[in-house]
Amino acid sequence: MHRNRIITMSATIILGLGSLLAVPSAYAESLQEMKDKKSTIQEKRTDVQSDIHKTESKIKHLESQQLTVEEQLDQLEKDMTANENKIIEKTAEINKTNAEIESLKAEIVVLKDRIAKRNELLKERAVSYQVSGGNLNYLEVLLGASSFSEFIDRVSAVATIVEADQDIIKQHEQDKKSLEEAQSAVEKKKSDLEKMLAELQEIKQQLQVQKKKQEVLLAELHKQKEHAEHDMVGLEEEAVNLKAQETAIAQAIQLEQKRLAEAEAARKKAAEAAAAAAAAKAKQASSSGSSSTSSSSSNEVVSAPAVSSGTFTRPSAGYVSSGFGGRWGKSHNGIDIAASGTVPVIATADGVVIRAYKSSSYGNVVMVSHSINGQTFTSVYAHLNSMSVSAGQVVSKGQQVGYMGNTGHSYGQHLHFELHKGAWNAAKSNAVNPLNYVSM
Ligand SMILES: [Zn+2]
């Protein structure tokens, strides 16, 4: 009896697999295709990983270049400050020297004026000697002496006066000469300072050119780094996507392999059963064992519903006691299926168990993720009495996930069944009416 049921379920799985099973080689081919696709994705991932490493080392290299340029810029900045200080210092010295030159010039002017006046005076005196006939005036002075001793005094006085005049002129000439020398020395100093200043200005310009160059280089390095970092973000995103694809394909392969094994087992069993039936018929033993299934509709154990040929199959036996939508002032995000007795609950489609746990509201609940023609669906089986699967497990359409129960926030035995187009979320925003997908 129990075996019969398995045979029935396996047979319906074969039916469910449809035309693919009719051509086993095509089936194997699709498995091979998936394996090929998986290894292509793995290769691509390896490429992306190596690109990530390359980009990382490129970024590191660019960063160290940036650091070098920044250090060079710092040094240039210091050089420029030092140079600027020197320029200020030299300019101040030049200004001071200019002031010195100006004051020397003024002194020279005053001295020249004094010399000119003195010369004029001496010339006048000389003219008066000549007009009165040489040293006559001096002679008169000398002859006017009343005594010899006075005469001697007068002689030396005249000599002293002449000598003094000449000394003054000499001294004046000397002062003028040294002032002129001082002036030319200061002018020489000024021209040296101006030369130095010109050199400093030249250095300043060179430093500015260097700084500009380094700044351009730094900007270019920044740009390159930005590009590399942008590439990095893209590569990392790609790596994550590829990993997700690889995982999905690995699960699909697992699923296909399981299907293949089950199909093969079912085929063998069916062949054995057919052979046994044929043998029995041949013996003409007139057995009455042709009615196969559901002799067990007693009030205890209920059979799982037959697996439908559609994408989704009904999750349990029973009647729909509550539909999808508003109920008691709040929305009902699934349907309730009620039945008494021991009622198996089955997966509505092929998929992977996301969660199998006990929640305060859902009670014992199983959530299964399905990928149907590229669209993700999530089915939820709540208030279960017990669960027979665990998270991460691959389940096929019709495979039992537990028994109907009354756990969690439930009043009376029923299955609360939800279907989400997309992922399950707490807001249940992806919930769809299961009755639009599953025939009950
Ligand atoms: Zn419900």
GROMACS .gro file of C-alpha atoms and ligand atoms in nm:
model
  441
    1MET     CA    1   0.000   0.000   0.000
    2HIS     CA    2   0.271   0.243   0.103
    3ARG     CA    3   0.487   0.129  -0.188
    4ASN     CA    4   0.197   0.178  -0.425
    5ARG     CA    5   0.171   0.538  -0.322
    6ILE     CA    6   0.538   0.598  -0.391
    7ILE     CA    7   0.497   0.442  -0.731
    8THR     CA    8   0.203   0.668  -0.799
    9MET     CA    9   0.399   0.976  -0.692
   10SER     CA   10   0.702   0.876  -0.894
   11ALA     CA   11   0.480   0.813  -1.192
   12THR     CA   12   0.330   1.156  -1.162
   13ILE     CA   13   0.680   1.305  -1.133
   14ILE     CA   14   0.761   1.135  -1.460
   15LEU     CA   15   0.444   1.288  -1.604
   16GLY     CA   16   0.539   1.624  -1.458
   17LEU     CA   17   0.880   1.615  -1.618
   18GLY     CA   18   0.699   1.584  -1.946
   19SER     CA   19   0.865   1.567  -2.281
   20LEU     CA   20   1.220   1.603  -2.149
   21LEU     CA   21   1.211   1.247  -2.016
   22ALA     CA   22   1.090   1.113  -2.348
   23VAL     CA   23   1.434   1.199  -2.489
   24PRO     CA   24   1.683   1.113  -2.212
   25SER     CA   25   1.984   1.221  -2.421
   26ALA     CA   26   1.845   1.574  -2.457
   27TYR     CA   27   1.798   1.574  -2.081
   28ALA     CA   28   2.159   1.469  -2.023
   29GLU     CA   29   2.261   1.732  -2.274
   30SER     CA   30   2.088   2.007  -2.079
   31LEU     CA   31   2.270   1.886  -1.764
   32GLN     CA   32   2.598   1.899  -1.957
   33GLU     CA   33   2.505   2.246  -2.081
   34MET     CA   34   2.448   2.360  -1.724
   35LYS     CA   35   2.783   2.213  -1.618
   36ASP     CA   36   2.952   2.389  -1.911
   37LYS     CA   37   2.780   2.713  -1.817
   38LYS     CA   38   2.897   2.667  -1.457
   39SER     CA   39   3.259   2.619  -1.561
   40THR     CA   40   3.234   2.916  -1.801
   41ILE     CA   41   3.111   3.126  -1.508
   42GLN     CA   42   3.393   2.989  -1.288
   43GLU     CA   43   3.649   3.086  -1.554
   44LYS     CA   44   3.493   3.429  -1.585
   45ARG     CA   45   3.506   3.464  -1.207
   46THR     CA   46   3.875   3.373  -1.206
   47ASP     CA   47   3.935   3.638  -1.475
   48VAL     CA   48   3.740   3.895  -1.274
   49GLN     CA   49   3.936   3.801  -0.958
   50SER     CA   50   4.266   3.851  -1.139
   51ASP     CA   51   4.136   4.182  -1.279
   52ILE     CA   52   4.049   4.281  -0.923
   53HIS     CA   53   4.404   4.197  -0.808
   54LYS     CA   54   4.555   4.388  -1.100
   55THR     CA   55   4.336   4.689  -1.033
   56GLU     CA   56   4.421   4.673  -0.662
   57SER     CA   57   4.795   4.678  -0.729
   58LYS     CA   58   4.742   4.954  -0.987
   59ILE     CA   59   4.565   5.161  -0.722
   60LYS     CA   60   4.847   5.092  -0.472
   61HIS     CA   61   5.108   5.194  -0.729
   62LEU     CA   62   4.916   5.514  -0.810
   63GLU     CA   63   4.887   5.591  -0.441
   64SER     CA   64   5.263   5.557  -0.386
   65GLN     CA   65   5.326   5.778  -0.692
   66GLN     CA   66   5.087   6.033  -0.550
   67LEU     CA   67   5.269   6.024  -0.218
   68THR     CA   68   5.605   6.087  -0.391
   69VAL     CA   69   5.466   6.379  -0.589
   70GLU     CA   70   5.303   6.521  -0.280
   71GLU     CA   71   5.636   6.500  -0.094
   72GLN     CA   72   5.808   6.674  -0.385
   73LEU     CA   73   5.543   6.944  -0.379
   74ASP     CA   74   5.597   6.990  -0.005
   75GLN     CA   75   5.971   7.033  -0.065
   76LEU     CA   76   5.903   7.280  -0.348
   77GLU     CA   77   5.670   7.471  -0.121
   78LYS     CA   78   5.949   7.493   0.142
   79ASP     CA   79   6.205   7.600  -0.123
   80MET     CA   80   5.965   7.865  -0.248
   81THR     CA   81   5.908   8.002   0.101
   82ALA     CA   82   6.287   8.015   0.164
   83ASN     CA   83   6.337   8.184  -0.173
   84GLU     CA   84   6.060   8.434  -0.104
   85ASN     CA   85   6.222   8.519   0.232
   86LYS     CA   86   6.555   8.577   0.058
   87ILE     CA   87   6.385   8.804  -0.197
   88ILE     CA   88   6.227   9.005   0.084
   89GLU     CA   89   6.564   9.026   0.262
   90LYS     CA   90   6.751   9.135  -0.051
   91THR     CA   91   6.483   9.388  -0.142
   92ALA     CA   92   6.512   9.538   0.206
   93GLU     CA   93   6.892   9.555   0.170
   94ILE     CA   94   6.857   9.723  -0.170
   95ASN     CA   95   6.619   9.980  -0.022
   96LYS     CA   96   6.863  10.047   0.260
   97THR     CA   97   7.148  10.079   0.010
   98ASN     CA   98   6.943  10.318  -0.202
   99ALA     CA   99   6.891  10.536   0.105
  100GLU     CA  100   7.265  10.525   0.175
  101ILE     CA  101   7.339  10.627  -0.184
  102GLU     CA  102   7.090  10.912  -0.160
  103SER     CA  103   7.242  11.044   0.163
  104LEU     CA  104   7.597  11.013   0.021
  105LYS     CA  105   7.490  11.201  -0.291
  106ALA     CA  106   7.341  11.475  -0.072
  107GLU     CA  107   7.664  11.497   0.131
  108ILE     CA  108   7.867  11.518  -0.189
  109VAL     CA  109   7.644  11.795  -0.321
  110VAL     CA  110   7.690  11.992   0.003
  111LEU     CA  111   8.068  11.938  -0.003
  112LYS     CA  112   8.101  12.030  -0.371
  113ASP     CA  113   7.911  12.350  -0.299
  114ARG     CA  114   8.141  12.431  -0.009
  115ILE     CA  115   8.451  12.359  -0.219
  116ALA     CA  116   8.320  12.577  -0.498
  117LYS     CA  117   8.259  12.867  -0.259
  118ARG     CA  118   8.605  12.828  -0.101
  119ASN     CA  119   8.766  12.814  -0.446
  120GLU     CA  120   8.584  13.131  -0.536
  121LEU     CA  121   8.713  13.302  -0.222
  122LEU     CA  122   9.073  13.188  -0.281
  123LYS     CA  123   9.053  13.292  -0.645
  124GLU     CA  124   8.935  13.637  -0.541
  125ARG     CA  125   9.225  13.659  -0.297
  126ALA     CA  126   9.473  13.553  -0.565
  127VAL     CA  127   9.324  13.807  -0.806
  128SER     CA  128   9.367  14.082  -0.549
  129TYR     CA  129   9.740  13.980  -0.510
  130GLN     CA  130   9.794  14.002  -0.880
  131VAL     CA  131   9.605  14.332  -0.919
  132SER     CA  132   9.821  14.491  -0.643
  133GLY     CA  133  10.137  14.341  -0.800
  134GLY     CA  134  10.217  14.005  -0.664
  135ASN     CA  135  10.283  13.984  -0.298
  136LEU     CA  136  10.251  14.359  -0.245
  137ASN     CA  137   9.970  14.334  -0.010
  138TYR     CA  138  10.151  14.073   0.193
  139LEU     CA  139  10.461  14.300   0.170
  140GLU     CA  140  10.259  14.594   0.299
  141VAL     CA  141  10.142  14.380   0.582
  142LEU     CA  142  10.500  14.278   0.650
  143LEU     CA  143  10.644  14.634   0.608
  144GLY     CA  144  10.377  14.771   0.837
  145ALA     CA  145  10.540  14.586   1.124
  146SER     CA  146  10.665  14.816   1.397
  147SER     CA  147  10.939  14.591   1.514
  148PHE     CA  148  11.145  14.303   1.387
  149SER     CA  149  10.978  14.061   1.616
  150GLU     CA  150  10.638  14.179   1.495
  151PHE     CA  151  10.770  14.145   1.140
  152ILE     CA  152  10.863  13.783   1.211
  153ASP     CA  153  10.522  13.722   1.361
  154ARG     CA  154  10.355  13.877   1.057
  155VAL     CA  155  10.563  13.666   0.817
  156SER     CA  156  10.466  13.347   0.984
  157ALA     CA  157  10.105  13.462   1.012
  158VAL     CA  158  10.088  13.528   0.637
  159ALA     CA  159  10.250  13.192   0.570
  160THR     CA  160  10.007  13.022   0.804
  161ILE     CA  161   9.711  13.184   0.633
  162VAL     CA  162   9.828  13.073   0.287
  163GLU     CA  163   9.910  12.728   0.415
  164ALA     CA  164   9.577  12.705   0.595
  165ASP     CA  165   9.392  12.800   0.280
  166GLN     CA  166   9.576  12.528   0.091
  167ASP     CA  167   9.517  12.269   0.368
  168ILE     CA  168   9.147  12.341   0.368
  169ILE     CA  169   9.131  12.293  -0.008
  170LYS     CA  170   9.333  11.973   0.021
  171GLN     CA  171   9.109  11.848   0.302
  172HIS     CA  172   8.800  11.935   0.102
  173GLU     CA  173   8.934  11.751  -0.200
  174GLN     CA  174   9.015  11.453   0.021
  175ASP     CA  175   8.662  11.449   0.172
  176LYS     CA  176   8.509  11.478  -0.172
  177LYS     CA  177   8.720  11.192  -0.299
  178SER     CA  178   8.633  10.959  -0.013
  179LEU     CA  179   8.263  11.043  -0.045
  180GLU     CA  180   8.280  10.962  -0.416
  181GLU     CA  181   8.457  10.637  -0.334
  182ALA     CA  182   8.194  10.553  -0.074
  183GLN     CA  183   7.924  10.632  -0.328
  184SER     CA  184   8.073  10.405  -0.591
  185ALA     CA  185   8.124  10.127  -0.333
  186VAL     CA  186   7.761  10.152  -0.229
  187GLU     CA  187   7.654  10.159  -0.592
  188LYS     CA  188   7.861   9.847  -0.654
  189LYS     CA  189   7.692   9.685  -0.352
  190LYS     CA  190   7.354   9.787  -0.490
  191SER     CA  191   7.424   9.637  -0.830
  192ASP     CA  192   7.542   9.313  -0.665
  193LEU     CA  193   7.221   9.303  -0.463
  194GLU     CA  194   7.016   9.366  -0.775
  195LYS     CA  195   7.195   9.083  -0.951
  196MET     CA  196   7.117   8.852  -0.657
  197LEU     CA  197   6.757   8.965  -0.659
  198ALA     CA  198   6.732   8.891  -1.030
  199GLU     CA  199   6.875   8.542  -0.966
  200LEU     CA  200   6.624   8.485  -0.686
  201GLN     CA  201   6.341   8.596  -0.913
  202GLU     CA  202   6.466   8.354  -1.176
  203ILE     CA  203   6.470   8.071  -0.915
  204LYS     CA  204   6.122   8.173  -0.807
  205GLN     CA  205   5.997   8.137  -1.162
  206GLN     CA  206   6.164   7.797  -1.203
  207LEU     CA  207   6.011   7.677  -0.877
  208GLN     CA  208   5.670   7.796  -0.992
  209VAL     CA  209   5.712   7.607  -1.321
  210GLN     CA  210   5.814   7.292  -1.131
  211LYS     CA  211   5.523   7.331  -0.891
  212LYS     CA  212   5.279   7.369  -1.180
  213LYS     CA  213   5.419   7.054  -1.343
  214GLN     CA  214   5.393   6.851  -1.023
  215GLU     CA  215   5.038   6.975  -0.968
  216VAL     CA  216   4.940   6.867  -1.318
  217LEU     CA  217   5.100   6.526  -1.253
  218LEU     CA  218   4.919   6.493  -0.923
  219ALA     CA  219   4.585   6.578  -1.084
  220GLU     CA  220   4.653   6.317  -1.354
  221LEU     CA  221   4.736   6.056  -1.086
  222HIS     CA  222   4.415   6.145  -0.901
  223LYS     CA  223   4.218   6.098  -1.220
  224GLN     CA  224   4.381   5.762  -1.293
  225LYS     CA  225   4.315   5.646  -0.938
  226GLU     CA  226   3.951   5.751  -0.965
  227HIS     CA  227   3.918   5.551  -1.286
  228ALA     CA  228   4.080   5.247  -1.125
  229GLU     CA  229   3.852   5.273  -0.824
  230HIS     CA  230   3.551   5.302  -1.052
  231ASP     CA  231   3.668   4.988  -1.237
  232MET     CA  232   3.712   4.819  -0.900
  233VAL     CA  233   3.350   4.884  -0.798
  234GLY     CA  234   3.229   4.741  -1.130
  235LEU     CA  235   3.455   4.436  -1.098
  236GLU     CA  236   3.345   4.366  -0.742
  237GLU     CA  237   2.981   4.392  -0.844
  238GLU     CA  238   3.047   4.154  -1.131
  239ALA     CA  239   3.227   3.911  -0.899
  240VAL     CA  240   2.927   3.907  -0.661
  241ASN     CA  241   2.684   3.850  -0.949
  242LEU     CA  242   2.897   3.571  -1.092
  243LYS     CA  243   2.921   3.402  -0.752
  244ALA     CA  244   2.541   3.418  -0.714
  245GLN     CA  245   2.497   3.275  -1.064
  246GLU     CA  246   2.743   2.998  -0.990
  247THR     CA  247   2.559   2.906  -0.670
  248ALA     CA  248   2.223   2.909  -0.851
  249ILE     CA  249   2.355   2.687  -1.130
  250ALA     CA  250   2.514   2.449  -0.879
  251GLN     CA  251   2.174   2.412  -0.714
  252ALA     CA  252   2.002   2.368  -1.050
  253ILE     CA  253   2.252   2.095  -1.139
  254GLN     CA  254   2.183   1.924  -0.808
  255LEU     CA  255   1.813   1.947  -0.882
  256GLU     CA  256   1.854   1.805  -1.233
  257GLN     CA  257   2.070   1.521  -1.105
  258LYS     CA  258   1.811   1.437  -0.844
  259ARG     CA  259   1.537   1.444  -1.107
  260LEU     CA  260   1.742   1.218  -1.332
  261ALA     CA  261   1.803   0.968  -1.053
  262GLU     CA  262   1.438   0.968  -0.952
  263ALA     CA  263   1.322   0.936  -1.311
  264GLU     CA  264   1.558   0.644  -1.359
  265ALA     CA  265   1.440   0.476  -1.037
  266ALA     CA  266   1.077   0.533  -1.133
  267ARG     CA  267   1.138   0.396  -1.479
  268LYS     CA  268   1.296   0.080  -1.327
  269LYS     CA  269   1.015   0.038  -1.075
  270ALA     CA  270   0.750   0.087  -1.344
  271ALA     CA  271   0.926  -0.167  -1.565
  272GLU     CA  272   0.946  -0.415  -1.275
  273ALA     CA  273   0.581  -0.360  -1.189
  274ALA     CA  274   0.481  -0.403  -1.553
  275ALA     CA  275   0.688  -0.721  -1.575
  276ALA     CA  276   0.536  -0.852  -1.252
  277ALA     CA  277   0.185  -0.767  -1.373
  278ALA     CA  278   0.254  -0.935  -1.704
  279ALA     CA  279   0.388  -1.243  -1.527
  280ALA     CA  280   0.088  -1.254  -1.298
  281LYS     CA  281  -0.147  -1.219  -1.593
  282ALA     CA  282   0.040  -1.492  -1.776
  283LYS     CA  283  -0.007  -1.729  -1.482
  284GLN     CA  284  -0.380  -1.658  -1.507
  285ALA     CA  285  -0.389  -1.639  -1.129
  286SER     CA  286  -0.684  -1.398  -1.158
  287SER     CA  287  -0.562  -1.159  -0.892
  288SER     CA  288  -0.781  -0.864  -0.784
  289GLY     CA  289  -0.500  -0.621  -0.721
  290SER     CA  290  -0.570  -0.380  -1.004
  291SER     CA  291  -0.711  -0.098  -0.793
  292SER     CA  292  -0.396   0.067  -0.681
  293THR     CA  293  -0.416   0.381  -0.471
  294SER     CA  294  -0.639   0.549  -0.218
  295SER     CA  295  -0.793   0.267  -0.026
  296SER     CA  296  -0.686   0.467   0.274
  297SER     CA  297  -0.943   0.746   0.292
  298SER     CA  298  -1.010   0.649   0.649
  299ASN     CA  299  -1.055   0.929   0.900
  300GLU     CA  300  -0.687   0.906   0.998
  301VAL     CA  301  -0.424   0.923   0.721
  302VAL     CA  302  -0.502   1.142   0.420
  303SER     CA  303  -0.319   1.104   0.089
  304ALA     CA  304  -0.120   1.388  -0.057
  305PRO     CA  305  -0.297   1.539  -0.357
  306ALA     CA  306  -0.191   1.415  -0.698
  307VAL     CA  307   0.092   1.625  -0.838
  308SER     CA  308  -0.044   1.838  -1.121
  309SER     CA  309   0.122   1.882  -1.457
  310GLY     CA  310   0.119   2.264  -1.421
  311THR     CA  311   0.402   2.475  -1.285
  312PHE     CA  312   0.258   2.465  -0.934
  313THR     CA  313   0.071   2.182  -0.765
  314ARG     CA  314  -0.171   2.211  -0.473
  315PRO     CA  315   0.016   2.186  -0.141
  316SER     CA  316  -0.225   1.962   0.049
  317ALA     CA  317  -0.558   1.789   0.050
  318GLY     CA  318  -0.853   1.975   0.199
  319TYR     CA  319  -1.089   2.260   0.113
  320VAL     CA  320  -1.014   2.630   0.090
  321SER     CA  321  -1.154   2.762   0.419
  322SER     CA  322  -1.033   3.119   0.370
  323GLY     CA  323  -0.938   3.301   0.050
  324PHE     CA  324  -0.677   3.560  -0.030
  325GLY     CA  325  -0.738   3.925   0.057
  326GLY     CA  326  -0.929   4.113   0.326
  327ARG     CA  327  -1.036   3.916   0.631
  328TRP     CA  328  -1.151   4.051   0.968
  329GLY     CA  329  -1.038   4.401   0.881
  330LYS     CA  330  -0.687   4.298   0.787
  331SER     CA  331  -0.546   4.155   0.468
  332HIS     CA  332  -0.488   3.784   0.436
  333ASN     CA  333  -0.171   3.723   0.240
  334GLY     CA  334  -0.239   3.362   0.158
  335ILE     CA  335  -0.512   3.100   0.157
  336ASP     CA  336  -0.612   2.856   0.427
  337ILE     CA  337  -0.668   2.489   0.341
  338ALA     CA  338  -0.844   2.284   0.607
  339ALA     CA  339  -0.859   1.909   0.647
  340SER     CA  340  -0.877   1.671   0.941
  341GLY     CA  341  -0.659   1.371   1.011
  342THR     CA  342  -0.292   1.328   0.930
  343VAL     CA  343  -0.252   1.547   0.623
  344PRO     CA  344   0.081   1.561   0.437
  345VAL     CA  345   0.189   1.899   0.301
  346ILE     CA  346   0.397   1.898  -0.020
  347ALA     CA  347   0.618   2.144  -0.209
  348THR     CA  348   0.415   2.333  -0.469
  349ALA     CA  349   0.707   2.333  -0.717
  350ASP     CA  350   1.076   2.239  -0.749
  351GLY     CA  351   1.292   2.459  -0.534
  352VAL     CA  352   1.530   2.508  -0.247
  353VAL     CA  353   1.420   2.532   0.118
  354ILE     CA  354   1.512   2.877   0.248
  355ARG     CA  355   1.388   2.834   0.603
  356ALA     CA  356   1.226   2.563   0.819
  357TYR     CA  357   1.172   2.696   1.170
  358LYS     CA  358   0.922   2.774   1.442
  359SER     CA  359   0.774   3.124   1.444
  360SER     CA  360   0.535   3.262   1.707
  361SER     CA  361   0.278   3.361   1.445
  362TYR     CA  362   0.338   3.108   1.163
  363GLY     CA  363   0.412   2.820   1.402
  364ASN     CA  364   0.621   2.553   1.228
  365VAL     CA  365   0.683   2.708   0.887
  366VAL     CA  366   0.871   2.607   0.573
  367MET     CA  367   0.967   2.860   0.305
  368VAL     CA  368   1.079   2.741  -0.036
  369SER     CA  369   1.241   2.947  -0.313
  370HIS     CA  370   1.155   2.856  -0.674
  371SER     CA  371   1.304   2.972  -0.999
  372ILE     CA  372   1.050   2.939  -1.277
  373ASN     CA  373   1.157   3.057  -1.622
  374GLY     CA  374   1.389   3.308  -1.462
  375GLN     CA  375   1.125   3.437  -1.219
  376THR     CA  376   1.177   3.377  -0.848
  377PHE     CA  377   0.876   3.264  -0.642
  378THR     CA  378   0.864   3.194  -0.272
  379SER     CA  379   0.610   2.957  -0.118
  380VAL     CA  380   0.521   2.950   0.253
  381TYR     CA  381   0.365   2.657   0.443
  382ALA     CA  382   0.256   2.762   0.792
  383HIS     CA  383   0.104   2.617   1.114
  384LEU     CA  384   0.259   2.277   1.033
  385ASN     CA  385   0.232   2.003   1.291
  386SER     CA  386   0.582   1.887   1.199
  387MET     CA  387   0.843   1.958   0.932
  388SER     CA  388   1.038   1.704   0.726
  389VAL     CA  389   1.284   1.932   0.546
  390SER     CA  390   1.557   2.174   0.654
  391ALA     CA  391   1.706   2.496   0.516
  392GLY     CA  392   1.931   2.453   0.213
  393GLN     CA  393   1.764   2.130   0.106
  394VAL     CA  394   1.660   2.092  -0.256
  395VAL     CA  395   1.298   1.976  -0.291
  396SER     CA  396   1.108   1.866  -0.595
  397LYS     CA  397   0.748   1.940  -0.680
  398GLY     CA  398   0.526   1.712  -0.471
  399GLN     CA  399   0.794   1.627  -0.215
  400GLN     CA  400   0.659   1.628   0.140
  401VAL     CA  401   0.772   1.920   0.357
  402GLY     CA  402   0.566   1.833   0.670
  403TYR     CA  403   0.219   1.763   0.808
  404MET     CA  404  -0.075   2.001   0.843
  405GLY     CA  405  -0.113   2.127   1.200
  406ASN     CA  406  -0.239   2.396   1.437
  407THR     CA  407   0.086   2.553   1.562
  408GLY     CA  408   0.150   2.926   1.607
  409HIS     CA  409  -0.133   3.178   1.573
  410SER     CA  410  -0.391   2.932   1.449
  411TYR     CA  411  -0.743   2.819   1.549
  412GLY     CA  412  -0.805   2.470   1.433
  413GLN     CA  413  -0.596   2.250   1.201
  414HIS     CA  414  -0.528   2.410   0.863
  415LEU     CA  415  -0.249   2.493   0.625
  416HIS     CA  416  -0.183   2.863   0.575
  417PHE     CA  417  -0.028   2.877   0.228
  418GLU     CA  418   0.136   3.187   0.077
  419LEU     CA  419   0.287   3.244  -0.264
  420HIS     CA  420   0.515   3.543  -0.333
  421LYS     CA  421   0.625   3.658  -0.677
  422GLY     CA  422   0.982   3.737  -0.579
  423ALA     CA  423   1.133   3.714  -0.233
  424TRP     CA  424   0.936   3.689   0.091
  425ASN     CA  425   0.949   4.007   0.298
  426ALA     CA  426   0.795   4.110   0.628
  427ALA     CA  427   0.557   4.352   0.454
  428LYS     CA  428   0.454   4.064   0.225
  429SER     CA  429   0.448   4.312  -0.061
  430ASN     CA  430   0.518   4.036  -0.316
  431ALA     CA  431   0.226   3.815  -0.206
  432VAL     CA  432   0.002   3.694  -0.490
  433ASN     CA  433  -0.325   3.501  -0.477
  434PRO     CA  434  -0.218   3.134  -0.494
  435LEU     CA  435  -0.551   3.046  -0.656
  436ASN     CA  436  -0.434   3.235  -0.968
  437TYR     CA  437  -0.140   2.995  -0.995
  438VAL     CA  438  -0.252   2.666  -0.842
  439SER     CA  439  -0.573   2.484  -0.931
  440MET     CA  440  -0.748   2.359  -0.614
  441ZN      ZN  441  -0.415   3.189   0.677
   0.00000   0.00000   0.00000
